[in-house]
Amino acid sequence: QRQTLFAAAVICPLWFSAQWTFNASLGMTSVSSNTVLSNCSGIATFFLSILVLKEEFSATKLASVLLCMGGSIMYTLGDNVDNLGKSSSTLSGYLIALL
């Protein structure tokens, strides 16, 4: 039980912060852009699994993560062009969504 309590004490503030920034950025971006950006956790997961879990690095895994990130970046840039002049808070919304 002690380990569970410790894990919850560590994870709960991180989870709360992630949910708060996601919801805060919804008011500054489109829902579709927000969803794409918030689902870009693959790159963090990839590097953390290599550093913390000592998972083996491979070019295939890196290429997969980079392709996913490239798609997200292209969508975000395209959405930014579509919303040009509509909102001055879009960039700050994107940055908050990435937190």
mmCIF file of N, CA and C in Angstrom:
data_model
loop_
_atom_site.group_PDB
_atom_site.id
_atom_site.type_symbol
_atom_site.label_atom_id
_atom_site.label_comp_id
_atom_site.label_asym_id
_atom_site.label_seq_id
_atom_site.Cartn_x
_atom_site.Cartn_y
_atom_site.Cartn_z
ATOM 1 N N GLN A 1 0.812 -1.189 0.000
ATOM 2 C CA GLN A 1 0.000 0.000 0.000
ATOM 3 C C GLN A 1 0.860 1.259 0.000
ATOM 4 N N ARG A 2 1.974 1.170 0.627
ATOM 5 C CA ARG A 2 2.855 2.336 0.696
ATOM 6 C C ARG A 2 3.382 2.713 -0.693
ATOM 7 N N GLN A 3 3.723 1.712 -1.498
ATOM 8 C CA GLN A 3 4.203 1.976 -2.845
ATOM 9 C C GLN A 3 3.104 2.598 -3.709
ATOM 10 N N THR A 4 1.892 2.118 -3.537
ATOM 11 C CA THR A 4 0.760 2.667 -4.278
ATOM 12 C C THR A 4 0.518 4.122 -3.899
ATOM 13 N N LEU A 5 0.595 4.419 -2.627
ATOM 14 C CA LEU A 5 0.414 5.782 -2.150
ATOM 15 C C LEU A 5 1.510 6.698 -2.698
ATOM 16 N N PHE A 6 2.738 6.228 -2.700
ATOM 17 C CA PHE A 6 3.846 7.015 -3.224
ATOM 18 C C PHE A 6 3.679 7.264 -4.724
ATOM 19 N N ALA A 7 3.304 6.217 -5.467
ATOM 20 C CA ALA A 7 3.102 6.362 -6.912
ATOM 21 C C ALA A 7 1.981 7.356 -7.202
ATOM 22 N N ALA A 8 0.912 7.278 -6.437
ATOM 23 C CA ALA A 8 -0.205 8.212 -6.621
ATOM 24 C C ALA A 8 0.206 9.641 -6.284
ATOM 25 N N ALA A 9 1.020 9.806 -5.257
ATOM 26 C CA ALA A 9 1.475 11.147 -4.869
ATOM 27 C C ALA A 9 2.370 11.761 -5.937
ATOM 28 N N VAL A 10 3.077 10.940 -6.673
ATOM 29 C CA VAL A 10 3.945 11.443 -7.737
ATOM 30 C C VAL A 10 3.136 11.704 -9.009
ATOM 31 N N ILE A 11 2.287 10.772 -9.374
ATOM 32 C CA ILE A 11 1.568 10.851 -10.637
ATOM 33 C C ILE A 11 0.411 11.847 -10.599
ATOM 34 N N CYS A 12 -0.271 11.961 -9.495
ATOM 35 C CA CYS A 12 -1.459 12.819 -9.413
ATOM 36 C C CYS A 12 -1.182 14.276 -9.796
ATOM 37 N N PRO A 13 -0.158 14.926 -9.256
ATOM 38 C CA PRO A 13 0.088 16.317 -9.674
ATOM 39 C C PRO A 13 0.461 16.438 -11.159
ATOM 40 N N LEU A 14 1.189 15.458 -11.673
ATOM 41 C CA LEU A 14 1.543 15.478 -13.091
ATOM 42 C C LEU A 14 0.303 15.325 -13.965
ATOM 43 N N TRP A 15 -0.547 14.392 -13.597
ATOM 44 C CA TRP A 15 -1.780 14.161 -14.358
ATOM 45 C C TRP A 15 -2.678 15.390 -14.293
ATOM 46 N N PHE A 16 -2.837 15.965 -13.104
ATOM 47 C CA PHE A 16 -3.663 17.156 -12.941
ATOM 48 C C PHE A 16 -3.126 18.302 -13.792
ATOM 49 N N SER A 17 -1.814 18.508 -13.785
ATOM 50 C CA SER A 17 -1.206 19.580 -14.573
ATOM 51 C C SER A 17 -1.433 19.360 -16.072
ATOM 52 N N ALA A 18 -1.287 18.129 -16.515
ATOM 53 C CA ALA A 18 -1.499 17.820 -17.932
ATOM 54 C C ALA A 18 -2.945 18.094 -18.336
ATOM 55 N N GLN A 19 -3.886 17.696 -17.506
ATOM 56 C CA GLN A 19 -5.297 17.934 -17.811
ATOM 57 C C GLN A 19 -5.628 19.420 -17.771
ATOM 58 N N TRP A 20 -5.042 20.130 -16.826
ATOM 59 C CA TRP A 20 -5.303 21.566 -16.715
ATOM 60 C C TRP A 20 -4.790 22.310 -17.949
ATOM 61 N N THR A 21 -3.560 22.003 -18.385
ATOM 62 C CA THR A 21 -3.020 22.698 -19.552
ATOM 63 C C THR A 21 -3.803 22.335 -20.814
ATOM 64 N N PHE A 22 -4.253 21.093 -20.929
ATOM 65 C CA PHE A 22 -5.080 20.694 -22.076
ATOM 66 C C PHE A 22 -6.354 21.525 -22.103
ATOM 67 N N ASN A 23 -7.040 21.610 -20.984
ATOM 68 C CA ASN A 23 -8.289 22.366 -20.924
ATOM 69 C C ASN A 23 -8.064 23.862 -21.095
ATOM 70 N N ALA A 24 -6.977 24.391 -20.548
ATOM 71 C CA ALA A 24 -6.683 25.817 -20.703
ATOM 72 C C ALA A 24 -6.405 26.164 -22.158
ATOM 73 N N SER A 25 -5.742 25.275 -22.879
ATOM 74 C CA SER A 25 -5.405 25.559 -24.273
ATOM 75 C C SER A 25 -6.606 25.410 -25.201
ATOM 76 N N LEU A 26 -7.660 24.745 -24.761
ATOM 77 C CA LEU A 26 -8.852 24.606 -25.598
ATOM 78 C C LEU A 26 -9.481 25.956 -25.936
ATOM 79 N N GLY A 27 -9.366 26.906 -25.013
ATOM 80 C CA GLY A 27 -9.924 28.226 -25.266
ATOM 81 C C GLY A 27 -9.094 29.058 -26.221
ATOM 82 N N MET A 28 -7.891 28.593 -26.551
ATOM 83 C CA MET A 28 -6.983 29.388 -27.384
ATOM 84 C C MET A 28 -6.694 28.769 -28.741
ATOM 85 N N THR A 29 -7.146 27.546 -28.965
ATOM 86 C CA THR A 29 -6.880 26.860 -30.237
ATOM 87 C C THR A 29 -8.149 26.174 -30.704
ATOM 88 N N SER A 30 -8.088 25.606 -31.891
ATOM 89 C CA SER A 30 -9.203 24.783 -32.339
ATOM 90 C C SER A 30 -9.120 23.429 -31.625
ATOM 91 N N VAL A 31 -10.237 22.782 -31.507
ATOM 92 C CA VAL A 31 -10.264 21.488 -30.816
ATOM 93 C C VAL A 31 -9.417 20.462 -31.554
ATOM 94 N N SER A 32 -9.469 20.486 -32.879
ATOM 95 C CA SER A 32 -8.684 19.505 -33.645
ATOM 96 C C SER A 32 -7.183 19.734 -33.477
ATOM 97 N N SER A 33 -6.739 20.976 -33.521
ATOM 98 C CA SER A 33 -5.315 21.249 -33.314
ATOM 99 C C SER A 33 -4.888 20.864 -31.912
ATOM 100 N N ASN A 34 -5.718 21.158 -30.948
ATOM 101 C CA ASN A 34 -5.409 20.828 -29.565
ATOM 102 C C ASN A 34 -5.254 19.328 -29.388
ATOM 103 N N THR A 35 -6.145 18.576 -29.993
ATOM 104 C CA THR A 35 -6.091 17.120 -29.872
ATOM 105 C C THR A 35 -4.835 16.565 -30.528
ATOM 106 N N VAL A 36 -4.495 17.066 -31.708
ATOM 107 C CA VAL A 36 -3.287 16.601 -32.393
ATOM 108 C C VAL A 36 -2.056 16.895 -31.549
ATOM 109 N N LEU A 37 -1.963 18.117 -31.050
ATOM 110 C CA LEU A 37 -0.786 18.497 -30.271
ATOM 111 C C LEU A 37 -0.682 17.736 -28.954
ATOM 112 N N SER A 38 -1.799 17.561 -28.289
ATOM 113 C CA SER A 38 -1.743 16.867 -27.007
ATOM 114 C C SER A 38 -1.448 15.378 -27.168
ATOM 115 N N ASN A 39 -1.671 14.854 -28.349
ATOM 116 C CA ASN A 39 -1.355 13.448 -28.605
ATOM 117 C C ASN A 39 0.053 13.253 -29.151
ATOM 118 N N CYS A 40 0.873 14.273 -29.066
ATOM 119 C CA CYS A 40 2.263 14.186 -29.529
ATOM 120 C C CYS A 40 3.183 13.675 -28.434
ATOM 121 N N SER A 41 2.665 12.882 -27.567
ATOM 122 C CA SER A 41 3.483 12.381 -26.465
ATOM 123 C C SER A 41 4.441 11.277 -26.917
ATOM 124 N N GLY A 42 4.322 10.859 -28.147
ATOM 125 C CA GLY A 42 5.163 9.775 -28.641
ATOM 126 C C GLY A 42 6.649 10.066 -28.556
ATOM 127 N N ILE A 43 7.037 11.291 -28.844
ATOM 128 C CA ILE A 43 8.461 11.620 -28.813
ATOM 129 C C ILE A 43 9.001 11.588 -27.388
ATOM 130 N N ALA A 44 8.219 12.088 -26.443
ATOM 131 C CA ALA A 44 8.642 12.034 -25.036
ATOM 132 C C ALA A 44 8.693 10.589 -24.554
ATOM 133 N N THR A 45 7.701 9.814 -24.935
ATOM 134 C CA THR A 45 7.668 8.404 -24.544
ATOM 135 C C THR A 45 8.855 7.655 -25.137
ATOM 136 N N PHE A 46 9.177 7.958 -26.381
ATOM 137 C CA PHE A 46 10.296 7.305 -27.047
ATOM 138 C C PHE A 46 11.612 7.572 -26.316
ATOM 139 N N PHE A 47 11.887 8.852 -26.050
ATOM 140 C CA PHE A 47 13.160 9.185 -25.402
ATOM 141 C C PHE A 47 13.198 8.740 -23.939
ATOM 142 N N LEU A 48 12.085 8.833 -23.238
ATOM 143 C CA LEU A 48 12.065 8.371 -21.843
ATOM 144 C C LEU A 48 12.233 6.859 -21.752
ATOM 145 N N SER A 49 11.655 6.129 -22.699
ATOM 146 C CA SER A 49 11.820 4.672 -22.667
ATOM 147 C C SER A 49 13.271 4.278 -22.922
ATOM 148 N N ILE A 50 13.972 5.062 -23.728
ATOM 149 C CA ILE A 50 15.394 4.785 -23.962
ATOM 150 C C ILE A 50 16.217 5.142 -22.729
ATOM 151 N N LEU A 51 15.932 6.307 -22.150
ATOM 152 C CA LEU A 51 16.724 6.774 -21.005
ATOM 153 C C LEU A 51 16.410 6.022 -19.712
ATOM 154 N N VAL A 52 15.137 5.851 -19.424
ATOM 155 C CA VAL A 52 14.740 5.277 -18.133
ATOM 156 C C VAL A 52 14.650 3.756 -18.185
ATOM 157 N N LEU A 53 13.969 3.244 -19.200
ATOM 158 C CA LEU A 53 13.753 1.793 -19.281
ATOM 159 C C LEU A 53 14.863 1.060 -20.018
ATOM 160 N N LYS A 54 15.809 1.824 -20.566
ATOM 161 C CA LYS A 54 16.946 1.247 -21.294
ATOM 162 C C LYS A 54 16.493 0.419 -22.493
ATOM 163 N N GLU A 55 15.415 0.880 -23.153
ATOM 164 C CA GLU A 55 14.954 0.207 -24.356
ATOM 165 C C GLU A 55 15.952 0.455 -25.479
ATOM 166 N N GLU A 56 16.077 -0.502 -26.353
ATOM 167 C CA GLU A 56 17.056 -0.401 -27.432
ATOM 168 C C GLU A 56 16.622 0.639 -28.465
ATOM 169 N N PHE A 57 17.546 1.512 -28.835
ATOM 170 C CA PHE A 57 17.295 2.521 -29.867
ATOM 171 C C PHE A 57 17.342 1.866 -31.233
ATOM 172 N N SER A 58 16.404 2.243 -32.100
ATOM 173 C CA SER A 58 16.469 1.763 -33.477
ATOM 174 C C SER A 58 16.031 2.889 -34.407
ATOM 175 N N ALA A 59 16.585 2.862 -35.600
ATOM 176 C CA ALA A 59 16.266 3.891 -36.589
ATOM 177 C C ALA A 59 14.803 3.803 -37.005
ATOM 178 N N THR A 60 14.250 2.607 -37.021
ATOM 179 C CA THR A 60 12.846 2.431 -37.386
ATOM 180 C C THR A 60 11.928 3.120 -36.388
ATOM 181 N N LYS A 61 12.217 2.961 -35.098
ATOM 182 C CA LYS A 61 11.413 3.619 -34.068
ATOM 183 C C LYS A 61 11.533 5.137 -34.173
ATOM 184 N N LEU A 62 12.746 5.621 -34.384
ATOM 185 C CA LEU A 62 12.952 7.054 -34.519
ATOM 186 C C LEU A 62 12.217 7.594 -35.743
ATOM 187 N N ALA A 63 12.301 6.890 -36.853
ATOM 188 C CA ALA A 63 11.605 7.327 -38.067
ATOM 189 C C ALA A 63 10.099 7.363 -37.853
ATOM 190 N N SER A 64 9.570 6.382 -37.142
ATOM 191 C CA SER A 64 8.132 6.348 -36.857
ATOM 192 C C SER A 64 7.703 7.550 -36.022
ATOM 193 N N VAL A 65 8.466 7.855 -34.994
ATOM 194 C CA VAL A 65 8.150 8.990 -34.134
ATOM 195 C C VAL A 65 8.264 10.298 -34.920
ATOM 196 N N LEU A 66 9.292 10.422 -35.729
ATOM 197 C CA LEU A 66 9.474 11.641 -36.520
ATOM 198 C C LEU A 66 8.368 11.824 -37.556
ATOM 199 N N LEU A 67 7.893 10.736 -38.152
ATOM 200 C CA LEU A 67 6.772 10.829 -39.093
ATOM 201 C C LEU A 67 5.507 11.303 -38.395
ATOM 202 N N CYS A 68 5.244 10.773 -37.222
ATOM 203 C CA CYS A 68 4.073 11.207 -36.457
ATOM 204 C C CYS A 68 4.185 12.687 -36.097
ATOM 205 N N MET A 69 5.358 13.092 -35.637
ATOM 206 C CA MET A 69 5.563 14.494 -35.284
ATOM 207 C C MET A 69 5.455 15.384 -36.520
ATOM 208 N N GLY A 70 5.982 14.932 -37.635
ATOM 209 C CA GLY A 70 5.887 15.703 -38.877
ATOM 210 C C GLY A 70 4.447 15.933 -39.300
ATOM 211 N N GLY A 71 3.622 14.899 -39.178
ATOM 212 C CA GLY A 71 2.200 15.046 -39.497
ATOM 213 C C GLY A 71 1.516 16.035 -38.580
ATOM 214 N N SER A 72 1.839 15.980 -37.310
ATOM 215 C CA SER A 72 1.253 16.915 -36.353
ATOM 216 C C SER A 72 1.688 18.347 -36.645
ATOM 217 N N ILE A 73 2.954 18.515 -36.979
ATOM 218 C CA ILE A 73 3.466 19.854 -37.287
ATOM 219 C C ILE A 73 2.806 20.402 -38.555
ATOM 220 N N MET A 74 2.679 19.561 -39.581
ATOM 221 C CA MET A 74 2.040 20.022 -40.819
ATOM 222 C C MET A 74 0.586 20.415 -40.580
ATOM 223 N N TYR A 75 -0.125 19.611 -39.805
ATOM 224 C CA TYR A 75 -1.525 19.933 -39.522
ATOM 225 C C TYR A 75 -1.625 21.239 -38.746
ATOM 226 N N THR A 76 -0.775 21.404 -37.754
ATOM 227 C CA THR A 76 -0.803 22.607 -36.939
ATOM 228 C C THR A 76 -0.478 23.846 -37.767
ATOM 229 N N LEU A 77 0.533 23.756 -38.626
ATOM 230 C CA LEU A 77 0.878 24.891 -39.479
ATOM 231 C C LEU A 77 -0.248 25.206 -40.456
ATOM 232 N N GLY A 78 -0.867 24.186 -41.006
ATOM 233 C CA GLY A 78 -2.001 24.398 -41.910
ATOM 234 C C GLY A 78 -3.177 25.027 -41.199
ATOM 235 N N ASP A 79 -3.450 24.593 -39.999
ATOM 236 C CA ASP A 79 -4.542 25.165 -39.214
ATOM 237 C C ASP A 79 -4.222 26.609 -38.849
ATOM 238 N N ASN A 80 -2.957 26.893 -38.581
ATOM 239 C CA ASN A 80 -2.539 28.251 -38.243
ATOM 240 C C ASN A 80 -2.743 29.181 -39.438
ATOM 241 N N VAL A 81 -2.465 28.711 -40.654
ATOM 242 C CA VAL A 81 -2.682 29.511 -41.856
ATOM 243 C C VAL A 81 -4.175 29.758 -42.058
ATOM 244 N N ASP A 82 -4.999 28.733 -41.818
ATOM 245 C CA ASP A 82 -6.446 28.878 -41.961
ATOM 246 C C ASP A 82 -7.012 29.886 -40.960
ATOM 247 N N ASN A 83 -6.421 29.980 -39.786
ATOM 248 C CA ASN A 83 -6.916 30.872 -38.744
ATOM 249 C C ASN A 83 -6.178 32.204 -38.708
ATOM 250 N N LEU A 84 -5.416 32.511 -39.750
ATOM 251 C CA LEU A 84 -4.618 33.726 -39.784
ATOM 252 C C LEU A 84 -5.509 34.949 -39.569
ATOM 253 N N GLY A 85 -5.166 35.734 -38.573
ATOM 254 C CA GLY A 85 -5.916 36.943 -38.281
ATOM 255 C C GLY A 85 -7.147 36.733 -37.421
ATOM 256 N N LYS A 86 -7.526 35.496 -37.156
ATOM 257 C CA LYS A 86 -8.728 35.236 -36.371
ATOM 258 C C LYS A 86 -8.473 35.287 -34.873
ATOM 259 N N SER A 87 -7.295 34.872 -34.459
ATOM 260 C CA SER A 87 -7.016 34.813 -33.029
ATOM 261 C C SER A 87 -5.547 35.080 -32.780
ATOM 262 N N SER A 88 -5.283 35.966 -31.865
ATOM 263 C CA SER A 88 -3.889 36.253 -31.538
ATOM 264 C C SER A 88 -3.344 35.278 -30.502
ATOM 265 N N SER A 89 -4.216 34.481 -29.914
ATOM 266 C CA SER A 89 -3.771 33.584 -28.850
ATOM 267 C C SER A 89 -3.520 32.167 -29.348
ATOM 268 N N THR A 90 -3.586 31.933 -30.657
ATOM 269 C CA THR A 90 -3.421 30.582 -31.179
ATOM 270 C C THR A 90 -2.043 30.016 -30.873
ATOM 271 N N LEU A 91 -0.997 30.782 -31.080
ATOM 272 C CA LEU A 91 0.352 30.280 -30.812
ATOM 273 C C LEU A 91 0.528 29.958 -29.335
ATOM 274 N N SER A 92 0.055 30.821 -28.464
ATOM 275 C CA SER A 92 0.177 30.528 -27.033
ATOM 276 C C SER A 92 -0.661 29.307 -26.670
ATOM 277 N N GLY A 93 -1.790 29.116 -27.329
ATOM 278 C CA GLY A 93 -2.602 27.908 -27.115
ATOM 279 C C GLY A 93 -1.876 26.654 -27.531
ATOM 280 N N TYR A 94 -1.149 26.742 -28.658
ATOM 281 C CA TYR A 94 -0.355 25.596 -29.116
ATOM 282 C C TYR A 94 0.729 25.257 -28.089
ATOM 283 N N LEU A 95 1.385 26.288 -27.592
ATOM 284 C CA LEU A 95 2.461 26.052 -26.612
ATOM 285 C C LEU A 95 1.917 25.448 -25.324
ATOM 286 N N ILE A 96 0.777 25.911 -24.878
ATOM 287 C CA ILE A 96 0.175 25.351 -23.659
ATOM 288 C C ILE A 96 -0.247 23.911 -23.893
ATOM 289 N N ALA A 97 -0.785 23.616 -25.074
ATOM 290 C CA ALA A 97 -1.199 22.234 -25.385
ATOM 291 C C ALA A 97 -0.018 21.283 -25.380
ATOM 292 N N LEU A 98 1.156 21.780 -25.762
ATOM 293 C CA LEU A 98 2.340 20.918 -25.783
ATOM 294 C C LEU A 98 2.903 20.655 -24.385
ATOM 295 N N LEU A 99 2.534 21.470 -23.420
ATOM 296 C CA LEU A 99 2.995 21.231 -22.056
ATOM 297 C C LEU A 99 2.343 19.995 -21.544
#
